[in-house]
Amino acid sequence: MDLEGYTKNMLYKKVAKEEIIEKLVELIREFKGYDQNLAERWADAIIQESETTLDVKNYFARYERSGVKIGDIGVGSRGLGDFYVHSKIGEIIGKTSAIIDSKDMDDSGVVKIDKSKDPSCYIVVSVDGIHSRLSDFPFLSGFHVTKATLRDIYVMGARPVALLSDIHVADDGDVSKIFEHIAGISSVSKVMDVPLITGSTLRIGGDMVIGDRMTGCVGAVGVANYLTARSYSSPGDVILMSEGSGGGTISTTALYYGEEDVVSETLNVRFLTAADSLIKSDLIKKIHTMTDVTNGGLRGDLNEISKTAKIKLIFYEDKVRSLVNKKVLDMLNRHEIDYLGVSLDSLLVICPPEMVNDIKDVLKSKNVRIEEIGHVEEGTGVEMVEDGINKKFEPKFRESAYTPIKKVVGEVKPANFEDM
């Protein structure tokens, strides 16, 4: 719990200082086990720091409040709201010298390092945050965030060469969380032979946050000679998708719905070995686009590709369904979770038709199944063919609600979204 945020909220509401101190002391004693005297000293210090910084005038230390809350607009929820905020981030950064940057809404950023060489040499960089609901499961959070950041490198057509990590644990967290999390990262690192070479460990909010919440990220750096960006897709291409059993999202669903046996289905690196095998083959030179079915599931990814490449994508629902791990799909169906709106950890390849059989052969050699699920046409938007009927296919305001609390929050766009 953020004691500073809690205190400032009470001060904004003009709650009496004595009442704030009383509540702070109760919280501090509950979490810390301190005696009354020490808890009161903590509370006094928190009040002092909070009051002092409640209305800072320094231009560089303050910020203009928009009145829009992170949760209300859907940041981190991998839907329309999240995509909108990401587009604004790209606008703030502005034009850069990069080949691919934030404005492209792609999986990773890319810079060219030697323009005189042929083929060109590119540096590809990605970063992914720990799944917010895997804080209590540090090995899983490390394993899945590492898979995620390596996916983002591979789908740009790059070979990952290094990993970095950043871990933040709240003041009352057990130090073993750090070690378990690193073990999760290292397990993927060693299997894929991509070293974890640097990192940082900090506390969330320093002394001001009580509890044991953990967050952070893992980043990766890769090198490439040929890129497979989203913008390279073109009419006439076909869409291939590999089998998927999910990652952090599916693990989270399994844990919070009490279906722990499903977690083991996610503990694999099939996506990474599949993408790695394509990059090591000459096929990578002719593949137009690779991406991972993650952010908001197919609903999010296909629509982002359509916008970026200015194309229309059509796919067949039954073909996609056949590629989802049966145990995972059954769980999603039991809890009425739309499988098309969650991360499936599937590889999506968009390429010319004549490449399909060669791609299948390469992945078959790695025991990874991949099938054609659709095609690309001129136009805009995405259509799903279900029972022979073409239906408009769009992302929801948030990704599919995959935990009990997410079902309460919902997926529907707020009535005041345009105002926000």
Coordinates of C-alpha atoms in Angstrom, one line a residue, residues 167-312:
I167 CA 13.2 -5.5 -10.3
H168 CA 11.2 -3.4 -7.8
V169 CA 10.0 -5.0 -4.6
A170 CA 8.0 -3.3 -1.8
D171 CA 9.5 -2.8 1.6
D172 CA 7.9 -5.9 3.2
G173 CA 8.6 -8.3 0.4
D174 CA 10.8 -11.3 1.1
V175 CA 14.2 -11.1 -0.5
S176 CA 13.7 -14.5 -2.0
K177 CA 11.3 -13.0 -4.5
I178 CA 14.3 -11.4 -6.2
F179 CA 16.1 -14.7 -6.4
E180 CA 13.1 -16.7 -7.7
H181 CA 12.4 -14.0 -10.3
I182 CA 16.0 -14.1 -11.5
A183 CA 15.7 -17.9 -11.7
G184 CA 12.7 -17.5 -14.0
I185 CA 14.6 -15.1 -16.2
S186 CA 17.7 -17.3 -16.2
S187 CA 15.8 -20.5 -17.2
V188 CA 14.7 -18.9 -20.5
S189 CA 18.1 -17.1 -20.9
K190 CA 20.0 -20.4 -20.7
V191 CA 17.7 -22.4 -22.9
M192 CA 17.8 -19.7 -25.6
D193 CA 21.6 -19.0 -25.0
V194 CA 20.9 -15.2 -24.5
P195 CA 22.9 -14.0 -21.5
L196 CA 21.4 -11.8 -18.7
I197 CA 24.2 -9.2 -18.4
T198 CA 23.0 -6.4 -16.3
G199 CA 20.1 -5.1 -14.1
S200 CA 18.9 -3.1 -11.2
T201 CA 17.0 -3.8 -7.9
L202 CA 15.0 -1.2 -6.1
R203 CA 12.2 -0.9 -3.6
I204 CA 8.8 0.3 -4.8
G205 CA 8.3 3.8 -3.3
G206 CA 11.2 3.3 -0.9
D207 CA 10.0 3.5 2.8
M208 CA 6.6 4.9 1.7
V209 CA 5.1 1.6 0.3
I210 CA 4.2 -1.2 2.6
G211 CA 3.3 -4.7 1.5
D212 CA 5.2 -7.1 -0.7
R213 CA 4.2 -6.1 -4.2
M214 CA 6.8 -6.7 -6.9
T215 CA 7.1 -5.1 -10.4
G216 CA 9.8 -4.4 -12.9
C217 CA 10.8 -5.3 -16.4
V218 CA 13.1 -7.3 -18.7
G219 CA 14.7 -5.8 -21.7
A220 CA 16.5 -7.4 -24.7
V221 CA 18.9 -6.3 -27.4
G222 CA 19.2 -8.0 -30.8
V223 CA 20.9 -7.7 -34.1
A224 CA 19.4 -8.1 -37.6
N225 CA 20.3 -7.8 -41.2
Y226 CA 16.7 -8.1 -42.4
L227 CA 13.6 -6.7 -40.7
T228 CA 10.1 -8.1 -40.6
A229 CA 8.2 -5.1 -39.4
R230 CA 4.4 -4.8 -39.3
S231 CA 4.4 -2.1 -42.0
Y232 CA 5.9 -4.5 -44.5
S233 CA 2.7 -6.6 -45.0
S234 CA 1.1 -6.2 -48.4
P235 CA -2.0 -7.3 -50.3
G236 CA -1.7 -10.9 -51.6
D237 CA 0.1 -12.1 -48.6
V238 CA -1.1 -15.0 -46.5
I239 CA -1.4 -15.1 -42.7
L240 CA 0.1 -18.0 -40.8
M241 CA -0.2 -18.7 -37.1
S242 CA 1.6 -21.2 -34.9
E243 CA 0.1 -23.2 -32.1
G244 CA -0.2 -21.3 -28.8
S245 CA -0.7 -22.1 -25.2
G246 CA -0.3 -18.7 -23.6
G247 CA 2.2 -17.1 -21.3
G248 CA 1.8 -14.7 -18.4
T249 CA -1.8 -13.9 -19.1
I250 CA -2.9 -17.5 -19.3
S251 CA -0.9 -18.4 -16.2
T252 CA -2.7 -15.5 -14.4
T253 CA -6.1 -16.8 -15.5
A254 CA -5.2 -20.3 -14.3
L255 CA -4.0 -19.2 -10.9
Y256 CA -6.8 -16.8 -10.1
Y257 CA -9.5 -19.2 -11.2
G258 CA -7.9 -22.1 -9.2
E259 CA -6.9 -24.1 -12.2
E260 CA -3.2 -24.4 -11.4
D261 CA -2.7 -27.5 -13.6
V262 CA -3.0 -25.2 -16.7
V263 CA 0.0 -23.2 -15.7
S264 CA 2.4 -26.0 -16.8
E265 CA 1.0 -25.7 -20.3
T266 CA 2.5 -22.2 -20.6
L267 CA 6.0 -23.2 -19.5
N268 CA 7.6 -23.7 -22.9
V269 CA 9.7 -21.8 -25.4
R270 CA 8.1 -23.1 -28.6
F271 CA 7.5 -19.6 -29.9
L272 CA 11.2 -18.7 -29.4
T273 CA 12.6 -21.8 -31.0
A274 CA 10.2 -21.4 -34.0
A275 CA 11.2 -17.8 -34.6
D276 CA 14.8 -18.6 -34.1
S277 CA 14.7 -21.4 -36.7
L278 CA 13.1 -19.0 -39.3
I279 CA 15.8 -16.4 -38.6
K280 CA 18.6 -18.9 -39.0
S281 CA 17.1 -20.1 -42.4
D282 CA 17.2 -18.0 -45.5
L283 CA 13.4 -17.6 -45.4
I284 CA 13.6 -14.6 -43.1
K285 CA 14.8 -12.5 -46.1
K286 CA 11.4 -13.1 -47.8
I287 CA 9.0 -12.9 -44.8
H288 CA 7.2 -9.6 -44.8
T289 CA 6.0 -9.5 -41.2
M290 CA 6.3 -11.5 -38.0
T291 CA 4.5 -10.6 -34.7
D292 CA 3.3 -12.3 -31.6
V293 CA -0.3 -12.8 -30.6
T294 CA -0.1 -10.9 -27.3
N295 CA -1.3 -7.4 -26.9
G296 CA -5.1 -7.7 -26.7
G297 CA -4.9 -11.0 -28.6
L298 CA -5.7 -11.2 -32.2
R299 CA -8.2 -8.4 -31.7
G300 CA -5.4 -6.0 -30.9
D301 CA -2.6 -7.3 -33.0
L302 CA -4.4 -7.6 -36.4
N303 CA -6.0 -4.2 -36.1
E304 CA -2.7 -2.6 -35.3
I305 CA -1.1 -4.3 -38.3
S306 CA -4.0 -3.1 -40.5
K307 CA -3.5 0.5 -39.3
T308 CA 0.3 0.5 -39.6
A309 CA 0.5 -1.2 -43.0
K310 CA -2.7 0.3 -44.4
I311 CA -4.1 -3.1 -45.4
K312 CA -7.1 -5.3 -44.8

